[in-house]
Structures are given as C-alpha cells and as structure tokens.
Coordinates of C-alpha atoms in Angstrom, one line a residue:
Chain M
X91 CA 196.1 52.8 297.7
X92 CA 193.1 52.0 299.8
X93 CA 194.5 54.1 302.6
X94 CA 195.1 57.1 300.4
X95 CA 191.7 56.7 298.8
X96 CA 190.0 56.6 302.2
X97 CA 192.0 59.7 303.3
X98 CA 190.9 61.5 300.2
X99 CA 187.3 60.5 300.8
X100 CA 187.5 61.8 304.3
X101 CA 188.9 65.1 303.1
X102 CA 186.1 65.5 300.7
X103 CA 183.7 64.4 303.4
X104 CA 184.9 67.1 305.7
X105 CA 184.4 69.8 303.1
X106 CA 180.9 68.4 302.3
X107 CA 179.5 67.9 305.7
X108 CA 181.2 70.9 307.4
X109 CA 178.5 71.6 309.9
X110 CA 177.2 68.1 310.2
X111 CA 180.6 66.6 310.6
X112 CA 180.4 66.3 314.4
X113 CA 177.1 64.5 314.3
X114 CA 178.2 62.2 311.4
X115 CA 181.5 61.2 313.0
X116 CA 179.7 58.5 314.8
X117 CA 178.5 57.0 311.6
X118 CA 180.0 53.9 310.0
X119 CA 182.9 54.8 307.8
X120 CA 181.7 52.7 304.8
X121 CA 178.5 54.6 304.4
X122 CA 180.4 57.9 304.4
X123 CA 182.7 56.6 301.8
X124 CA 179.8 55.6 299.6
X125 CA 178.4 59.2 299.9
X126 CA 181.8 60.6 299.1
X127 CA 182.1 58.3 296.1
X128 CA 178.9 59.5 294.6
X129 CA 179.9 63.1 295.1
X130 CA 183.3 62.5 293.5
X131 CA 181.9 60.8 290.4
X132 CA 179.4 63.7 289.9
X133 CA 182.3 66.1 290.2
X134 CA 185.6 66.3 288.3
X135 CA 187.6 63.1 287.7
X136 CA 190.5 63.4 290.1
X137 CA 193.7 62.1 288.5
X138 CA 196.4 60.9 290.8
X139 CA 199.8 59.4 291.0
X140 CA 200.9 56.1 289.7
X141 CA 201.2 53.9 292.7
X142 CA 201.2 50.2 293.7
X143 CA 198.6 48.2 291.8
X144 CA 198.2 50.8 289.0
X145 CA 197.9 49.1 285.7
X146 CA 199.7 50.7 282.9
X147 CA 199.8 50.2 279.1
X148 CA 203.1 49.2 277.6
X149 CA 203.9 51.2 274.4
X150 CA 207.0 49.6 273.1
X151 CA 207.6 46.3 271.3
X152 CA 209.2 44.5 274.2
X153 CA 206.5 41.9 274.3
X154 CA 204.5 43.0 277.3
X155 CA 201.0 44.6 276.9
X156 CA 199.9 45.5 280.4
X157 CA 202.0 46.0 283.5
X158 CA 201.1 46.6 287.1
X159 CA 203.2 48.9 289.2
X160 CA 204.6 47.4 292.4
X161 CA 206.8 50.2 293.5
X162 CA 207.4 53.8 292.4
X163 CA 211.1 54.7 292.7
X164 CA 211.2 58.2 294.2
X165 CA 208.1 59.9 295.4
X166 CA 206.2 59.5 298.6
X167 CA 202.8 59.4 297.0
X168 CA 203.6 57.8 293.7
X169 CA 205.2 58.2 290.3
X170 CA 204.5 60.9 287.8
X171 CA 205.4 61.7 284.3
X172 CA 209.0 60.7 283.5
X173 CA 209.6 58.7 286.7
X174 CA 210.8 55.1 286.8
X175 CA 208.8 52.4 288.4
X176 CA 209.2 48.7 289.2
X177 CA 206.4 46.7 287.7
X178 CA 205.1 43.2 287.2
X179 CA 204.1 42.1 283.7
X180 CA 200.4 41.1 283.8
X181 CA 199.7 40.5 280.1
X182 CA 202.2 39.8 277.3
X183 CA 202.4 38.9 273.7
X184 CA 202.9 35.2 273.2
X185 CA 206.4 35.5 271.7
X186 CA 208.1 38.5 273.1
X187 CA 211.3 39.3 275.0
X188 CA 209.3 39.7 278.2
X189 CA 207.1 37.1 279.7
X190 CA 204.1 37.3 282.0
X191 CA 205.0 37.4 285.7
X192 CA 208.4 39.0 285.1
X193 CA 209.5 41.9 287.3
X194 CA 210.7 44.8 285.2
X195 CA 211.6 48.5 285.4
X196 CA 209.6 51.0 283.4
X197 CA 209.7 54.7 282.6
X198 CA 206.3 56.5 282.7
X199 CA 205.7 57.9 279.3
X200 CA 202.2 59.3 279.5
X201 CA 200.3 60.0 282.7
X202 CA 196.7 61.1 283.0
X203 CA 197.7 63.3 285.9
X204 CA 198.9 66.8 284.8
X205 CA 202.5 67.6 285.2
X206 CA 203.7 71.2 285.5
X207 CA 206.2 72.4 282.9
X208 CA 208.9 75.0 283.5
X209 CA 207.1 77.7 281.6
X210 CA 204.1 77.4 284.0
X211 CA 201.8 75.4 281.8
X212 CA 200.5 71.9 282.6
X213 CA 200.4 68.9 280.4
X214 CA 198.2 65.8 280.7
X215 CA 197.8 62.8 278.5
X216 CA 194.9 60.5 277.8
X217 CA 196.1 57.4 279.6
X218 CA 198.9 55.9 281.7
X219 CA 201.6 54.4 279.6
X220 CA 205.1 53.0 280.2
X221 CA 208.2 51.9 278.4
X222 CA 210.1 49.0 279.8
X223 CA 213.8 49.6 280.6
X224 CA 216.6 47.6 282.2
X225 CA 218.3 48.6 285.4
X226 CA 220.6 50.9 283.6
X227 CA 217.8 52.8 282.0
X228 CA 218.2 51.5 278.5
X229 CA 215.0 50.6 276.7
X230 CA 214.3 46.9 276.2
X231 CA 212.2 47.4 273.1
X232 CA 213.3 48.9 269.8
X233 CA 210.2 51.0 269.0
X234 CA 208.0 53.4 270.9
X235 CA 204.4 54.2 270.0
X236 CA 202.4 57.3 270.6
X237 CA 203.4 60.7 271.8
X238 CA 206.3 61.1 274.2
X239 CA 206.9 64.0 276.6
X240 CA 209.8 66.5 276.7
X241 CA 210.3 65.7 280.3
X242 CA 212.4 62.6 279.4
X243 CA 215.2 64.8 278.2
X244 CA 215.7 66.2 281.7
X245 CA 215.6 62.7 283.2
X246 CA 218.4 61.6 280.7
X247 CA 216.2 59.1 278.8
X248 CA 217.5 60.4 275.5
X249 CA 217.5 56.9 274.0
X250 CA 213.7 56.7 274.4
X251 CA 213.3 60.1 272.9
X252 CA 215.2 59.1 269.8
X253 CA 212.9 56.1 269.3
X254 CA 209.8 58.2 269.6
X255 CA 207.6 59.1 266.7
X256 CA 206.0 62.3 268.2
X257 CA 207.5 64.4 270.9
X258 CA 204.7 66.2 272.8
Chain W
X254 CA 208.0 81.9 274.4
X255 CA 205.0 81.5 272.2
X256 CA 201.5 82.8 272.6
X257 CA 199.1 80.0 271.8
X258 CA 195.4 80.1 271.0
X259 CA 192.9 78.3 273.1
X260 CA 191.4 75.4 271.1
X261 CA 187.9 76.1 272.4
X262 CA 187.5 79.8 272.6
X263 CA 190.4 81.0 270.4
X264 CA 191.7 83.5 273.0
X265 CA 195.4 83.9 273.5
X266 CA 197.0 81.7 276.1
X267 CA 199.8 83.6 278.0
X268 CA 202.7 81.7 279.6
X269 CA 201.7 80.2 282.9
X270 CA 198.1 79.8 282.1
X271 CA 196.0 76.9 281.0
X272 CA 196.4 73.2 280.5
X273 CA 197.7 71.3 277.5
X274 CA 196.1 68.0 276.7
X275 CA 197.9 65.5 274.5
X276 CA 195.7 62.9 272.9
X277 CA 197.1 59.5 272.0
X278 CA 197.1 60.4 268.3
X279 CA 199.6 63.1 269.3
X280 CA 197.1 66.0 268.7
X281 CA 197.7 68.7 271.3
X282 CA 194.7 70.7 272.6
X283 CA 195.5 73.8 274.5
X284 CA 193.0 75.5 276.8
X285 CA 193.2 78.9 278.2
X286 CA 191.2 78.1 281.4
X287 CA 189.2 75.3 283.0
X288 CA 186.0 76.6 281.5
X289 CA 187.1 75.7 278.1
X290 CA 188.8 72.5 279.3
X291 CA 185.6 71.4 280.9
X292 CA 183.5 72.2 277.9
X293 CA 185.9 70.1 275.8
X294 CA 185.6 67.2 278.2
X295 CA 181.8 67.5 277.8
X296 CA 182.5 67.0 274.1
X297 CA 180.8 70.3 273.2
X298 CA 181.4 71.6 269.7
X299 CA 182.9 75.1 269.9
X300 CA 181.1 76.0 266.6
X301 CA 177.9 75.6 268.5
X302 CA 178.8 77.3 271.7
X303 CA 177.7 80.9 271.4
X304 CA 180.5 82.7 273.3
X305 CA 183.4 81.2 271.3
X306 CA 185.2 82.9 268.5
X307 CA 184.6 79.9 266.3
X308 CA 180.8 80.4 266.6
X309 CA 181.0 84.1 266.0
X310 CA 183.1 83.8 262.9
X311 CA 180.9 81.0 261.5
X312 CA 177.7 83.0 262.0
X313 CA 179.1 86.3 260.6
X314 CA 179.1 88.1 263.9
X315 CA 182.9 88.8 263.7
X316 CA 185.2 89.6 260.8
X317 CA 186.5 86.5 259.0
X318 CA 188.9 87.6 256.3
X319 CA 191.1 90.6 256.8
X320 CA 194.7 91.4 255.9
X321 CA 195.5 92.2 259.5
X322 CA 195.0 88.6 260.3
X323 CA 197.9 87.7 258.1
X324 CA 200.3 89.2 260.6
X325 CA 199.3 86.8 263.2
X326 CA 199.7 83.6 261.2
X327 CA 201.8 80.9 262.7
X328 CA 205.2 80.7 261.2
X329 CA 207.3 77.7 261.9
X330 CA 210.6 79.0 260.7
X331 CA 212.5 80.9 263.3
X332 CA 213.7 84.3 262.2
X333 CA 217.4 85.2 262.6
X334 CA 217.6 87.9 265.2
X335 CA 218.0 91.3 263.7
X336 CA 217.8 94.3 266.0
X337 CA 216.3 96.7 263.5
X338 CA 213.7 94.2 262.4
X339 CA 212.7 93.5 266.0
X340 CA 212.4 97.3 266.7
X341 CA 210.2 97.8 263.6
X342 CA 208.0 94.9 264.6
X343 CA 207.6 96.2 268.1
X344 CA 206.6 99.6 266.6
X345 CA 204.2 98.0 264.1
X346 CA 202.3 95.8 266.6
X347 CA 200.2 98.6 268.2
X348 CA 199.4 100.2 264.8
X349 CA 198.2 96.9 263.4
X350 CA 196.1 96.4 266.5
X351 CA 194.5 99.8 266.1
X352 CA 193.6 99.1 262.5
X353 CA 192.2 95.7 263.3
X354 CA 190.0 97.1 266.1
X355 CA 188.7 99.9 263.9
X356 CA 187.9 97.4 261.1
X357 CA 186.0 95.2 263.6
X358 CA 184.0 98.2 264.8
X359 CA 183.1 99.0 261.3
X360 CA 182.0 95.5 260.7
X361 CA 179.9 95.6 263.9
X362 CA 178.3 98.9 262.8
X363 CA 177.4 97.5 259.4
X364 CA 175.8 94.5 261.1
X365 CA 173.7 96.7 263.3
X366 CA 172.7 99.1 260.5
X367 CA 169.0 98.3 260.0
X368 CA 168.2 98.4 263.7
X369 CA 167.2 102.0 264.1
X370 CA 164.5 102.0 261.4
X371 CA 163.2 98.7 262.7
X372 CA 162.9 100.2 266.3
X373 CA 161.1 103.3 265.1
X374 CA 158.6 101.2 263.1
X375 CA 157.9 99.1 266.1
X376 CA 157.5 102.1 268.4
X377 CA 155.0 103.7 266.0
X378 CA 152.9 100.6 265.9
X379 CA 152.9 100.2 269.7
X380 CA 151.9 103.9 270.1
X381 CA 149.0 103.4 267.7
X382 CA 147.6 100.4 269.5
X383 CA 148.1 101.4 273.0
X384 CA 147.4 105.2 272.9
X385 CA 145.0 104.9 275.8
X386 CA 147.9 104.2 278.1
X387 CA 149.4 107.5 277.2
X388 CA 146.4 109.9 277.3
X389 CA 143.0 109.4 278.9
X390 CA 140.0 108.6 276.6
X391 CA 138.3 111.9 277.4
X392 CA 141.1 114.0 276.0
X393 CA 141.2 111.7 272.9
X394 CA 137.5 112.4 272.2
X395 CA 137.9 116.1 272.5
X396 CA 141.0 116.3 270.4
X397 CA 140.3 114.4 267.2
X398 CA 143.9 114.5 265.9
X399 CA 145.1 112.0 268.5
X400 CA 142.8 109.1 267.5
X401 CA 142.2 107.1 264.4
X402 CA 139.3 108.3 262.2
X403 CA 136.0 106.9 263.4
X404 CA 133.7 105.0 261.1
X405 CA 130.1 106.0 261.2
X406 CA 127.5 103.3 261.3
X407 CA 123.9 104.2 260.4
X408 CA 121.3 103.1 263.0
X409 CA 117.6 103.2 261.9
X410 CA 115.1 105.2 264.2
X411 CA 112.8 102.1 264.6
X412 CA 115.5 100.1 266.3
X413 CA 116.1 102.8 268.9
X414 CA 112.4 102.9 269.9
X415 CA 112.3 99.1 270.4
X416 CA 115.2 99.2 272.7
X417 CA 113.7 101.6 275.2
X418 CA 111.3 99.2 276.9
X419 CA 114.1 96.7 277.4
X420 CA 116.2 99.3 279.2
X421 CA 113.6 99.5 282.0

C-alpha cells in the first residue's frame, strides 16, 4: 500500500512540478511526498481499491464488527465492489459466531470507489463494507444491514441479495 | 432505460452520464455531472444555488404548476407494451414539449412586463440631470426649451455697488 501511495504521489508530483521536475529530482523523496500530500488533500478525495490493510465495516450479524483485508482475491491493484477478499477480524462482538483474530472470507458490499455499471453510469457508496462468507460463498450471518448493490447478482451471491433490505 | 433527474440541478441524466451516490440509509442521489456532485459534497443547498431549477422554481423565476408537468411524473408501474399506444406517445411528446415551452415563455414575459416603463422613467430622469453631457451650455442658454425654467432672484442695487471695490 505504501508503494502504491508513493507511486501515486510521484505521479501527482510529476504533473505539479512539470518544469521544475528535473531540478527537484535531487530532493529527498519524503519532502516531495509531504508537498504532494498537501496538494491531494486540497484537491478531490481520491478513492481507491480495497487492498491489504484496508479496514472494512462488517454489515451482517456474524459477530464481527471490523475486519482488515489481508488479500484481495482477483485483481492486481485490489478488490472492488462485489469482489471477495480474505480478511482478519480485528474487532468483534463478545458473543458472536466469529471471534477476533480469525481469518475469514468476505464479499465487498459497499465500496467508496465508484464502480461502472453496464448502462454507463457509475455508483459509489458512503463507506467500505463487507459481508462475511465461508469458502463456498455462503454467508455466515443471517441478516444484512444497509443497501446492497446489484452487482452481486452477476457474481452469483444471490443468497446475500435475498437477505438484503435495500437493493441499490 | 430510464431518464433520471439530477438531484442538484434537476436536469435530465441520459444513459452513460453522471454518478449515482448511495448513502448508507439507502437514499440514492443521482448527479448529471461532476459540477453538481462537487456542490453536493460541499453540502450546498440547491435551493440556495442560483442556477439550479430548485432555486428558480422556489423564487418564481420558472413555472411551478402546469398540466404539462403531469406527463413527466414518475410512474412505477410498467405499462404492458402496446404498439398503438407507443406510437401515440411518440407523436405526442414533441407536441407537449412545444406547449410547455410556449407556456414557459409566456411566464417569462409576464415576469418581465414592468421593465419597459421602468427603463423609460430612469432614462428621462438621467436626461434631466445630465443634459450638459448631451448639448453644450451655450446652446442651452440660447434655446430655452432645453433647460428647466430658471428662478429669478432679486438682487438690490446697493449690494452691487459695494462689490465693485472688492473686484479690484
């Protein structure tokens, strides 16, 4: 994640300091990153993939509350809406099916990064949320909270769709 | 395919355009372009932003109630396909558009009605005050019709004699 962040910073840096790039190349990389950081925060908030170390909210009643992604299955840069990830439970309800420290599979339910739909529009959600599943793809919990995207139908997670309250 | 309305500016969103934002309470906000999306992220109220339809309708700049708007209401029940009905609808759409546009123009004309009289009044006043910009003072003196009637002030003969030594 640090590597990708640094590469992104350097990309922004190149666009910023176009003419001065040659003279600044000799500078220490940390100072350049700080300058890039400031510019990024003043600009748009860039949403990106769900990758290693991304903390996601759990939106079912499986017992876990927060989960950290340790591996996105499929995808070079990371997981998007509707993809499965391997995650480690960081925070859990005291009496739940899933305990803290357990390694679980999850299906990304809501992603802050926009996903393109087949009609050309794009959808984005408010936060990153996940539903815990087992290796076969069946949900561990029995309820799902919050809106759920259509994309799950294509990925054959029909069971989760039936548990959903709202389908976005 | 469905033509949506932008949440911020109320313009139609054609397929392939815009971003859809789903909030965690399952409310969907559709934006026609990033301008509206960015304004939304800045938490601006569309009723206070001058170029939106919401502002214009609220402040009486555009028509609010009209029977032509009934045709564009959202109907959630899908109609059974009937070729004749579809043909009639396709023929009716441009007619309704024409009527709506002519009614909007009439509304606009009504709104701008008092302007001409106001402009004429202002022009007359300006002419009265700044007539020296239009014609030189000599001409004004010679032609009494161009100036305002002069008020005569009586000066006694004794005062005129006293002033003569001071002029030297």
